[in-house]
PDB file of C-alpha atoms and ligand atoms in Angstrom:
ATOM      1  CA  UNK A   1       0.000   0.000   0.000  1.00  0.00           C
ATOM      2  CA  UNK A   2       1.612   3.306  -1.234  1.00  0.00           C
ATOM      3  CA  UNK A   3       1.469   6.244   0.570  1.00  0.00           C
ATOM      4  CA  UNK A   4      -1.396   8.890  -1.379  1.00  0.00           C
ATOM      5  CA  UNK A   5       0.072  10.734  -4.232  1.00  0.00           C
ATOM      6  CA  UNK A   6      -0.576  14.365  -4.266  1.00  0.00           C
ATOM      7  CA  UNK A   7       1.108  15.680  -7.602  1.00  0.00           C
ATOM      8  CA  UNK A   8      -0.790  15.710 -10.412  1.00  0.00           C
ATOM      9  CA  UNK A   9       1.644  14.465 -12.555  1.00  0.00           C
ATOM     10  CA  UNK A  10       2.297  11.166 -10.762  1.00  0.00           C
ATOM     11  CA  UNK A  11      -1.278   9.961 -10.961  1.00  0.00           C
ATOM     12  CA  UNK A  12      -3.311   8.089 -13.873  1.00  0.00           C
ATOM     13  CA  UNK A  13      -5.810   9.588 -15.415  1.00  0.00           C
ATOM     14  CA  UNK A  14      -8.680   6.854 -13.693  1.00  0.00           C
ATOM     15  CA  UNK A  15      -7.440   8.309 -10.171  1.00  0.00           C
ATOM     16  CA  UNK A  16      -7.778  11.928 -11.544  1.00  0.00           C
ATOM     17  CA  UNK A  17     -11.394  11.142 -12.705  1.00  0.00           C
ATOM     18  CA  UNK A  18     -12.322   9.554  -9.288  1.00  0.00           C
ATOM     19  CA  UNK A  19     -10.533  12.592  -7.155  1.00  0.00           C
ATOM     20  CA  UNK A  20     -11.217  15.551  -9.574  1.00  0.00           C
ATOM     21  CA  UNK A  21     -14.903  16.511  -8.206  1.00  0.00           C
ATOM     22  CA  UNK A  22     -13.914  15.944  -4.268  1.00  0.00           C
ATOM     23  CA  UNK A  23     -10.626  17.000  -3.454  1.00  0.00           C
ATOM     24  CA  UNK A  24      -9.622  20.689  -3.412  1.00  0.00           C
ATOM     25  CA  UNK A  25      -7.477  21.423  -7.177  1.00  0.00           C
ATOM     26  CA  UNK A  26      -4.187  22.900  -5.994  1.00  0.00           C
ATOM     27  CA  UNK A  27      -2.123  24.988  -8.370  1.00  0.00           C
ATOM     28  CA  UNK A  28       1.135  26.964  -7.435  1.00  0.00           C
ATOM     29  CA  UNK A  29       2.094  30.307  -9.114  1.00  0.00           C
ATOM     30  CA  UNK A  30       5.651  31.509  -9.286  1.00  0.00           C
ATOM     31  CA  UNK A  31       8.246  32.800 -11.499  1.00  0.00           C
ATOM     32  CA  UNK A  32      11.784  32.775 -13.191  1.00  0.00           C
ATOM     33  CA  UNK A  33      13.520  35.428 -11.196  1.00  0.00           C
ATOM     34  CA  UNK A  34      16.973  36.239  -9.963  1.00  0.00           C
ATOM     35  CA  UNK A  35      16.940  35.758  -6.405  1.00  0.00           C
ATOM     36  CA  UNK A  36      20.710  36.883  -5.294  1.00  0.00           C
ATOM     37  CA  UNK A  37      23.594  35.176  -5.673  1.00  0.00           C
ATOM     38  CA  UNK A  38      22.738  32.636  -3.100  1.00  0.00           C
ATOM     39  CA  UNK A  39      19.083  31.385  -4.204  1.00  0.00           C
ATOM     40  CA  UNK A  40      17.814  29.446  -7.498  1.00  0.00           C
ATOM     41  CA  UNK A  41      15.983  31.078  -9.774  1.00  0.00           C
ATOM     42  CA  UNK A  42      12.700  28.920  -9.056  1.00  0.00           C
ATOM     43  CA  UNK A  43      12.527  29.748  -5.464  1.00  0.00           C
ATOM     44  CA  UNK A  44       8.964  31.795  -6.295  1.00  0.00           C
ATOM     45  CA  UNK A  45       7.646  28.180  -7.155  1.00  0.00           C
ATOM     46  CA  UNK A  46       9.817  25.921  -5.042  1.00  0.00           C
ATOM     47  CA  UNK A  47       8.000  27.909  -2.044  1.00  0.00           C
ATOM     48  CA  UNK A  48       4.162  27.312  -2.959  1.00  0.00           C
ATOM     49  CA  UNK A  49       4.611  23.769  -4.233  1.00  0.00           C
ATOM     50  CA  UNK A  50       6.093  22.277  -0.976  1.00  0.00           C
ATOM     51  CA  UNK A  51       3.442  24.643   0.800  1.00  0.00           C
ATOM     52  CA  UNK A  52       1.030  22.630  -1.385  1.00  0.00           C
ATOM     53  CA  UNK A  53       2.299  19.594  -0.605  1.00  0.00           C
ATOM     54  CA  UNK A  54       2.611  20.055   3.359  1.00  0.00           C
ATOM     55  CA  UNK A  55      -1.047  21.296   3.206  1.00  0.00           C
ATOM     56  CA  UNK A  56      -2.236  18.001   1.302  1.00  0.00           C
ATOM     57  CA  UNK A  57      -0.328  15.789   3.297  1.00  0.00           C
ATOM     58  CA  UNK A  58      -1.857  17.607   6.565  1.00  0.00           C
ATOM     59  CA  UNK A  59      -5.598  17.163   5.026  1.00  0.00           C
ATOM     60  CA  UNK A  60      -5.057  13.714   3.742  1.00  0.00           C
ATOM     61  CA  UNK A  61      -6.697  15.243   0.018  1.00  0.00           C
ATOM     62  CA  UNK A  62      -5.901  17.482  -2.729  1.00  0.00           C
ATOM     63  CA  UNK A  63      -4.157  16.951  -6.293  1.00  0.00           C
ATOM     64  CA  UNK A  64      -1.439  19.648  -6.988  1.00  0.00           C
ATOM     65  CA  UNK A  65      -1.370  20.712 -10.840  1.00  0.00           C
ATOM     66  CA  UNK A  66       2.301  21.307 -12.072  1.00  0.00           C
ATOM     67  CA  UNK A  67       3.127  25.004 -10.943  1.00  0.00           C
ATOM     68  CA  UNK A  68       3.229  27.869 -13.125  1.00  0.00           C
ATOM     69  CA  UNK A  69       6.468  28.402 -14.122  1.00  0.00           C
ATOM     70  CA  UNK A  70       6.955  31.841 -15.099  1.00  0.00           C
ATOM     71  CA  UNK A  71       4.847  34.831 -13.747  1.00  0.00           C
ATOM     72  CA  UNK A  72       4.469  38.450 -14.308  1.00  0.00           C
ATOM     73  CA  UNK A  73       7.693  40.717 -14.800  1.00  0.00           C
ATOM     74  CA  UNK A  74       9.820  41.087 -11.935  1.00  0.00           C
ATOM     75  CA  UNK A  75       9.942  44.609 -10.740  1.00  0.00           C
ATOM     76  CA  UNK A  76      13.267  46.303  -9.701  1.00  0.00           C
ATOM     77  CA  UNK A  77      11.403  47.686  -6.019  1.00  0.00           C
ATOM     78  CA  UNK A  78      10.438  44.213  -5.288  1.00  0.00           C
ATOM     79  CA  UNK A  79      12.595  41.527  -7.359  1.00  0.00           C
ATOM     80  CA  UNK A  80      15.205  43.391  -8.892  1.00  0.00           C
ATOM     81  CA  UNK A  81      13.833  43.709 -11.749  1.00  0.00           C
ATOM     82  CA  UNK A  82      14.423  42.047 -15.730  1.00  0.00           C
ATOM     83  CA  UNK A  83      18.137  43.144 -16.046  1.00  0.00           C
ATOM     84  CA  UNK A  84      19.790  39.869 -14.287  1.00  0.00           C
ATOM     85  CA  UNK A  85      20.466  37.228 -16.145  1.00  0.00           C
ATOM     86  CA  UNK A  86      17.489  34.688 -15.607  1.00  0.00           C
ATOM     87  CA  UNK A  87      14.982  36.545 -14.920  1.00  0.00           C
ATOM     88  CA  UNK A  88      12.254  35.446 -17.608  1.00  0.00           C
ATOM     89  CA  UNK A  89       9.247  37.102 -17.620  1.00  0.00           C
ATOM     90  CA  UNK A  90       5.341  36.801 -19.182  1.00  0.00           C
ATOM     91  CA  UNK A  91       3.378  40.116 -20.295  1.00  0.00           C
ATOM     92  CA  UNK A  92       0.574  40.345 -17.974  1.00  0.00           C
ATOM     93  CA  UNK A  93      -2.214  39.708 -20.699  1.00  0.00           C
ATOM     94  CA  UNK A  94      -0.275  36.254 -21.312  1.00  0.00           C
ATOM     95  CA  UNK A  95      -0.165  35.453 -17.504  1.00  0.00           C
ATOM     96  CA  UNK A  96      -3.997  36.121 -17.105  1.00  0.00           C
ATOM     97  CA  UNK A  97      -4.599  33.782 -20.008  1.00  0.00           C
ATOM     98  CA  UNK A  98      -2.469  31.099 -19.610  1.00  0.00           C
ATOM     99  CA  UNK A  99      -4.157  30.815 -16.168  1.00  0.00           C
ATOM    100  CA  UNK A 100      -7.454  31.236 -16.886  1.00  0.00           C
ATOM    101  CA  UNK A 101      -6.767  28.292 -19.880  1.00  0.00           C
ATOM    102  CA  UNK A 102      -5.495  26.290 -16.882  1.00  0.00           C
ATOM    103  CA  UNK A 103      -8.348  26.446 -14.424  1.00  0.00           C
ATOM    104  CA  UNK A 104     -10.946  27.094 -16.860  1.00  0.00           C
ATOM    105  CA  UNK A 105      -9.635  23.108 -18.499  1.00  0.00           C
ATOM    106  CA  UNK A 106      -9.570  21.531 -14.732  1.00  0.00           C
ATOM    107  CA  UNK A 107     -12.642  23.059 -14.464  1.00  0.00           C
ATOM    108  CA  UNK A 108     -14.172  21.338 -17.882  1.00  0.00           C
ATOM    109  CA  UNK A 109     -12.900  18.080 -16.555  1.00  0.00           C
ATOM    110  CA  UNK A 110     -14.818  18.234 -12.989  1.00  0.00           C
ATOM    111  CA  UNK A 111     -12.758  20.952 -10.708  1.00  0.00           C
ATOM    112  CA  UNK A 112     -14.683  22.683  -8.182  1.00  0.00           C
ATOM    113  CA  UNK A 113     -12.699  23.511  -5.304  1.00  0.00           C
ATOM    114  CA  UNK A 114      -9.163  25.999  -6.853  1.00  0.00           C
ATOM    115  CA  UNK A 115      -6.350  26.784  -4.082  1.00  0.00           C
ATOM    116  CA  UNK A 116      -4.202  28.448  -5.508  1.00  0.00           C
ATOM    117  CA  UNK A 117      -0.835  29.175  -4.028  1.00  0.00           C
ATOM    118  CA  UNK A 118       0.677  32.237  -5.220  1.00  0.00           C
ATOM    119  CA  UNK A 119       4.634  32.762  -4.499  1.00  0.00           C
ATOM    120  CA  UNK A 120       5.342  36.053  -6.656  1.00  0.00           C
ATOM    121  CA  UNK A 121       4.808  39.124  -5.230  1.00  0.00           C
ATOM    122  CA  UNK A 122       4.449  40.662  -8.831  1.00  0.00           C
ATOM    123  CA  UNK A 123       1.565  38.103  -9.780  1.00  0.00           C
ATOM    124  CA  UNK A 124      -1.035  38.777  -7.378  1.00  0.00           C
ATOM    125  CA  UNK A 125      -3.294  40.915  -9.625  1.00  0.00           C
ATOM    126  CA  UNK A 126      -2.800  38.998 -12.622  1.00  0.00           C
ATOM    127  CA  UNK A 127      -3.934  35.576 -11.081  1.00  0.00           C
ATOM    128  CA  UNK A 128      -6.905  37.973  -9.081  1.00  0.00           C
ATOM    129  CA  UNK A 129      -7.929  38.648 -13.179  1.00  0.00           C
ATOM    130  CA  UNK A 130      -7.743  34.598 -13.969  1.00  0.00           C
ATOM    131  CA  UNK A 131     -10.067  34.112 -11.007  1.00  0.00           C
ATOM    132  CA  UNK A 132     -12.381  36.207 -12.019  1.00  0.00           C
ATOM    133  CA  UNK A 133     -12.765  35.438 -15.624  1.00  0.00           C
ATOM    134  CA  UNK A 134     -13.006  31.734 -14.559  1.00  0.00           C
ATOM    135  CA  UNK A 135     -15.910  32.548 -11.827  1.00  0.00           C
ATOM    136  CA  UNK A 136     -17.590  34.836 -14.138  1.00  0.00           C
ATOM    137  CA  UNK A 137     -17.042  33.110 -17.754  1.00  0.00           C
ATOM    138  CA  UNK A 138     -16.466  29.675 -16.916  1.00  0.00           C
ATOM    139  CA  UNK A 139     -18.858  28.420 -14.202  1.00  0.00           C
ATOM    140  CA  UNK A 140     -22.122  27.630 -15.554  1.00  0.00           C
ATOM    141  CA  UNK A 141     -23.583  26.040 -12.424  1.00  0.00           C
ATOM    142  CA  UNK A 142     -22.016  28.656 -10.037  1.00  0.00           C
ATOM    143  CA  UNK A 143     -20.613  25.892  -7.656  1.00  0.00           C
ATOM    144  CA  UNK A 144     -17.127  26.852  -8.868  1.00  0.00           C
ATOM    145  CA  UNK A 145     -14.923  27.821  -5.665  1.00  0.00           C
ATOM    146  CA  UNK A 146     -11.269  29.553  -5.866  1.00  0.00           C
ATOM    147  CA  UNK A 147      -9.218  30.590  -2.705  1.00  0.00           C
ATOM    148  CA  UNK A 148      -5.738  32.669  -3.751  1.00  0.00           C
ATOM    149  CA  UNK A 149      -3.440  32.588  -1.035  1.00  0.00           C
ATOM    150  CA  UNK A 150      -0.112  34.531  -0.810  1.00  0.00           C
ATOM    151  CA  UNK A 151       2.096  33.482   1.813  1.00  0.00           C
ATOM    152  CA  UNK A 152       3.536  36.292   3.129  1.00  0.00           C
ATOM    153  CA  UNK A 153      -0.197  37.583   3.902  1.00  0.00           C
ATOM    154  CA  UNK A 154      -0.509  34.636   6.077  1.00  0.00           C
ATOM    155  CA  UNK A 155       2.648  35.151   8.692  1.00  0.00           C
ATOM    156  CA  UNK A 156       1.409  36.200  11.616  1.00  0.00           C
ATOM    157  CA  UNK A 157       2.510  39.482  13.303  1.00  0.00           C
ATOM    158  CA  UNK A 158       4.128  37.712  16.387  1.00  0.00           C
ATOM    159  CA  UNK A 159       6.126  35.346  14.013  1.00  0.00           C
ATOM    160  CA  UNK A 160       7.202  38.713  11.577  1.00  0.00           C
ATOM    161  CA  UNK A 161       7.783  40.549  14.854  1.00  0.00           C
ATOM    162  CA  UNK A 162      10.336  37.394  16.270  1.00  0.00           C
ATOM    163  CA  UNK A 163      11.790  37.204  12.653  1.00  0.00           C
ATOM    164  CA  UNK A 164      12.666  40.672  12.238  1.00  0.00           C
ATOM    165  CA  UNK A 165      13.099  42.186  15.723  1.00  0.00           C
ATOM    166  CA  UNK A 166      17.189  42.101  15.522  1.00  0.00           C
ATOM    167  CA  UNK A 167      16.830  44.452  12.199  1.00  0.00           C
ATOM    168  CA  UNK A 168      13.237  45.771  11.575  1.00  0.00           C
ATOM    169  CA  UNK A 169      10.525  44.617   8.836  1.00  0.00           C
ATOM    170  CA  UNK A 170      10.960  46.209   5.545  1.00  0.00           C
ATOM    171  CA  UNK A 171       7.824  45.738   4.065  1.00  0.00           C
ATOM    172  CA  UNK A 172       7.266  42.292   1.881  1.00  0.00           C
ATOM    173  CA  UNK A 173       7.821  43.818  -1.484  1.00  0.00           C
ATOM    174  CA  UNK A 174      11.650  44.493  -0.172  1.00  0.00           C
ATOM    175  CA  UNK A 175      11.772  40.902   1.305  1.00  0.00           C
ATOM    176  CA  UNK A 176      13.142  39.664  -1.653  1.00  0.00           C
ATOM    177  CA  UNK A 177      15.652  37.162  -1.730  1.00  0.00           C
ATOM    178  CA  UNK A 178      16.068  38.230   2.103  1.00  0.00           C
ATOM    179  CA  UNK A 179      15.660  37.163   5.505  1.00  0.00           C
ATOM    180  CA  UNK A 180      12.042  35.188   4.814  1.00  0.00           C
ATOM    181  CA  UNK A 181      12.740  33.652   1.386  1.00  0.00           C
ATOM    182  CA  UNK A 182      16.270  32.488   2.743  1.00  0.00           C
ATOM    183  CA  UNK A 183      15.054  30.781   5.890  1.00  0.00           C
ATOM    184  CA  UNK A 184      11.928  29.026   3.659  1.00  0.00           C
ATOM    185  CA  UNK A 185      14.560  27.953   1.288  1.00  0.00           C
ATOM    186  CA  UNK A 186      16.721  26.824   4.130  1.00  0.00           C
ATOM    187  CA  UNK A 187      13.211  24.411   5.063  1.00  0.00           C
ATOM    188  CA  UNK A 188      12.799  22.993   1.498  1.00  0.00           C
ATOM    189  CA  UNK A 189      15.183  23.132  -0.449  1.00  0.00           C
ATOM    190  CA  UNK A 190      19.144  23.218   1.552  1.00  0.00           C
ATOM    191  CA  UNK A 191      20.956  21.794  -0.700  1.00  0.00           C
ATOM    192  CA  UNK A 192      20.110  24.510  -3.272  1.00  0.00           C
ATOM    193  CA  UNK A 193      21.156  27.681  -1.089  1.00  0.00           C
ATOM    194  CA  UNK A 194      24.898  28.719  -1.507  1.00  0.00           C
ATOM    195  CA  UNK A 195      26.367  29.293   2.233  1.00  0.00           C
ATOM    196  CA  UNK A 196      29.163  30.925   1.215  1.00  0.00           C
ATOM    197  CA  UNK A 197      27.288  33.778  -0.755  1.00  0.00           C
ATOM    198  CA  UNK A 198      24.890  34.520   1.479  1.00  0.00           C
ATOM    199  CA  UNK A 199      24.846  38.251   2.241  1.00  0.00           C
ATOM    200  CA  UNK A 200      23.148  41.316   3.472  1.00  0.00           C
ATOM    201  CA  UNK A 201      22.140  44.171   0.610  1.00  0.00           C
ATOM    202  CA  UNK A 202      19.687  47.283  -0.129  1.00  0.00           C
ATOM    203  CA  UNK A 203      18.977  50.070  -2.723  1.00  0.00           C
ATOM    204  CA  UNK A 204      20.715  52.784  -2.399  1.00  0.00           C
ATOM    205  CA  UNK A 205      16.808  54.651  -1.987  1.00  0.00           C
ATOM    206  CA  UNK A 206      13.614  53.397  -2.617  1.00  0.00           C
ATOM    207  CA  UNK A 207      11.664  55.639  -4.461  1.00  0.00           C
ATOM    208  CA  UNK A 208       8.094  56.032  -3.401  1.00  0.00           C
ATOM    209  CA  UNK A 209       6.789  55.941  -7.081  1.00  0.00           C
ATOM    210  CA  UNK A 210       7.923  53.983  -9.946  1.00  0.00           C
ATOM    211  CA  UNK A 211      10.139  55.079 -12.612  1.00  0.00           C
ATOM    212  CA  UNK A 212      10.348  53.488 -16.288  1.00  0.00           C
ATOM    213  CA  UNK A 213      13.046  52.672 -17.054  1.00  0.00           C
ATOM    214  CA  UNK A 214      14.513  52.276 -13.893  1.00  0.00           C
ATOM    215  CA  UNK A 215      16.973  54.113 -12.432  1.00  0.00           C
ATOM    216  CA  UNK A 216      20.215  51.727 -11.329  1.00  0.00           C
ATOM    217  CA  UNK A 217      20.638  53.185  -7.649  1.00  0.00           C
ATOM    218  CA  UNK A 218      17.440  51.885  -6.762  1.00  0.00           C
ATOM    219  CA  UNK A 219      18.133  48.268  -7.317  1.00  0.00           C
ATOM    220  CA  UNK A 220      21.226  46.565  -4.965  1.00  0.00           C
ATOM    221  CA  UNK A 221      23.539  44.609  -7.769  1.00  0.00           C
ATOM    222  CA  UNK A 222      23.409  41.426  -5.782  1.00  0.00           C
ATOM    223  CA  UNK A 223      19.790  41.269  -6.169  1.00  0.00           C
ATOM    224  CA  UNK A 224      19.122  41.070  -2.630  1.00  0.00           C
ATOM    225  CA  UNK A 225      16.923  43.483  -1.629  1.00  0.00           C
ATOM    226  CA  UNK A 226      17.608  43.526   2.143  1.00  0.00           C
ATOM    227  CA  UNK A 227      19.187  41.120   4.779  1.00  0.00           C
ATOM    228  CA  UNK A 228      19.431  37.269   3.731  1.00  0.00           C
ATOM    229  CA  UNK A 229      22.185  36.400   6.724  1.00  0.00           C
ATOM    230  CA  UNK A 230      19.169  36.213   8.867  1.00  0.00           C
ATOM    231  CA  UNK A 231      17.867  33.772   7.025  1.00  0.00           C
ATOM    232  CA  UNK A 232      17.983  30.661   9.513  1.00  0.00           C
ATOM    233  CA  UNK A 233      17.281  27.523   9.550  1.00  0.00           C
ATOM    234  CA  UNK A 234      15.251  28.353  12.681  1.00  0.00           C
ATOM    235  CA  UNK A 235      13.396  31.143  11.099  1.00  0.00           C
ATOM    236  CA  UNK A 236      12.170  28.928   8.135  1.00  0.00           C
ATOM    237  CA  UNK A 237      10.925  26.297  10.553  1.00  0.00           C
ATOM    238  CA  UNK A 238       8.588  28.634  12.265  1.00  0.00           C
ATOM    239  CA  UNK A 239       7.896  30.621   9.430  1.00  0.00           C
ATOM    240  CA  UNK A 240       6.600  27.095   7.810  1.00  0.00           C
ATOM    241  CA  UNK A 241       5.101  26.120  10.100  1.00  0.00           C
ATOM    242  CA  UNK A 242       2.710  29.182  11.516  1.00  0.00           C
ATOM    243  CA  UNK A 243       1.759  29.410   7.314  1.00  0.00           C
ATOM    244  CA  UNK A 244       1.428  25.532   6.971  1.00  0.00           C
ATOM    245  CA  UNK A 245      -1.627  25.858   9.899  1.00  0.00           C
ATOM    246  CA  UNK A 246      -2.977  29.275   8.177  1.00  0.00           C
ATOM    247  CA  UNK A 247      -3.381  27.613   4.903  1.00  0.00           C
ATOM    248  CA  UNK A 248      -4.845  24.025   6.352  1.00  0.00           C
ATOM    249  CA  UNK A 249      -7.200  26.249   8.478  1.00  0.00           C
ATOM    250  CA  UNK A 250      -8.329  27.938   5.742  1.00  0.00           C
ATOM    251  CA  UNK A 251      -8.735  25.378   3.244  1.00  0.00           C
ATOM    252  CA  UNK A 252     -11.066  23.407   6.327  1.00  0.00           C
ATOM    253  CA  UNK A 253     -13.120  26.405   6.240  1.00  0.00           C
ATOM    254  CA  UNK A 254     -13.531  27.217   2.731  1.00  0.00           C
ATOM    255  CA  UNK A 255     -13.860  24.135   1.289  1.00  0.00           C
ATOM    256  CA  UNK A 256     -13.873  21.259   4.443  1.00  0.00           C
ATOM    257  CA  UNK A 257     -16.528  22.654   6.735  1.00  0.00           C
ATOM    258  CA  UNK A 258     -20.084  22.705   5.619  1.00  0.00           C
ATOM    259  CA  UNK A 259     -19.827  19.803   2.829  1.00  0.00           C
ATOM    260  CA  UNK A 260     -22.516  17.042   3.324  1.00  0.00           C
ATOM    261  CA  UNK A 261     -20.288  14.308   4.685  1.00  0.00           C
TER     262      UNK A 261
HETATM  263 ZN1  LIG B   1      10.849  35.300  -4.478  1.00  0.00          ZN
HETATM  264 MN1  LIG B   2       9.268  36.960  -6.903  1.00  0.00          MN
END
């Protein structure tokens, strides 16, 4: 007896039909970005999808669609930006589309319940568009359900506050490549984060408006927009964790609670 197998990719398509129309659709959204000289480029989807899979192993259901590779463009306030090598980017109208193709096709084949687990900062109105083209174009029945969740909305203030108290919160859009993604990174993925380049950065300013094209003192040239030394271990466990119990609580009540059992 084999353990249950969450990705989409590893199951036939007899166990999709029989899961599609109960278990909650999963997809992650991330990008192609430069994240420092000390973090893979895929960190914005290596994040979601072991989020994914941690919240499907912890509610014994869900099938995980393969992530979404590439997202919106990085911005130089928030991710440095397209000038590093790497950084590979889709226009906004193509990111809309190519995930409203995705959900509106699960949907076709049964889907009911979407989480979908966003990891880059830049994508969150793009995927808010997808949703709502899918709910209003796609959904003839109206029993279509679709939760977006962003993970640094879920960390709690007490496990920010113990995170950052040693050198102050800079606001998520600068926690790129940082402290937070570091630690995570540190959680799911050790082997991929370089010790020995690991470093503390920031912009020269931050502008409080955006400028096109954009100027080169406000973007660090490691790519690291503030302090990734504080990136533990430690940190990424609790971090994890605390957004681990957010998500599972709120995939029970969204989509658990309330269904005829
Ligand atoms: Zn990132
Ligand atoms: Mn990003």
């Amino acid at each position: 007896m084999s353990a249950k197998r969450y990705l989409m990719q590893e199951i036939t398509w007899p166990e999709f039909q029989e899961r599609v129309g109960q278990e909650i659709i999963m997809l992650p959204t991330g990008s192609l970005e430069q994240h420092g000289p000390h973090l893979p480029l895929g960190v914005d989807v290596i994040i979601p999808t072991n989020l994914a899979l941690r919240t499907a192993e912890r509610l014994g259901q869900g099938i995980i669609a393969p992530a979404l590779g590439y997202g919106y463009k990085s911005q130089p306030t928030s991710g440095g930006g397209p000038l590093f090598p790497g950084t590979t980017s889709f226009d906004g109208i193509t990111l809309i589309l190519a995930l409203r193709d995705i959900l509106r096709d699960l949907a076709r084949q049964g889907a009911r319940k979407f989480l979908v687990f966003n990891g880059h900062y830049e994508n969150v109105a793009f995927v808010t568009e997808a949703a709502e083209l899918l709910i209003r174009d796609h959904n003839p029945d109206g029993d279509i359900k679709l939760v977006i969740v962003s993970w640094w909305d879920l960390i709690s203030d007490e496990v920010r506050d113990a995170c950052f108290s040693e050198i102050g919160f800079p606001g998520w859009d600068t926690e790129h490549a940082a402290l937070v993604e570091t630690a995570m990174m540190r959680v799911f993925a050790p082997e991929l984060v370089r010790d020995d380049l690991v470093l503390d950065d920031q912009a020269e300013r931050i502008p409080n408006y955006q400028v096109f094209p954009p100027p080169a003192d406000i973007i660090p040239a490691s790519g690291v927009l503030y302090k990734a030394t504080y990136g533990t271990r430690e940190r990424g466990e609790m971090i994890v964790d605390q957004v681990v119990d957010e998500i599972v609580a709120i995939a029970r009540r969204e989509f658990v609670e309330g269904e005829s059992a």
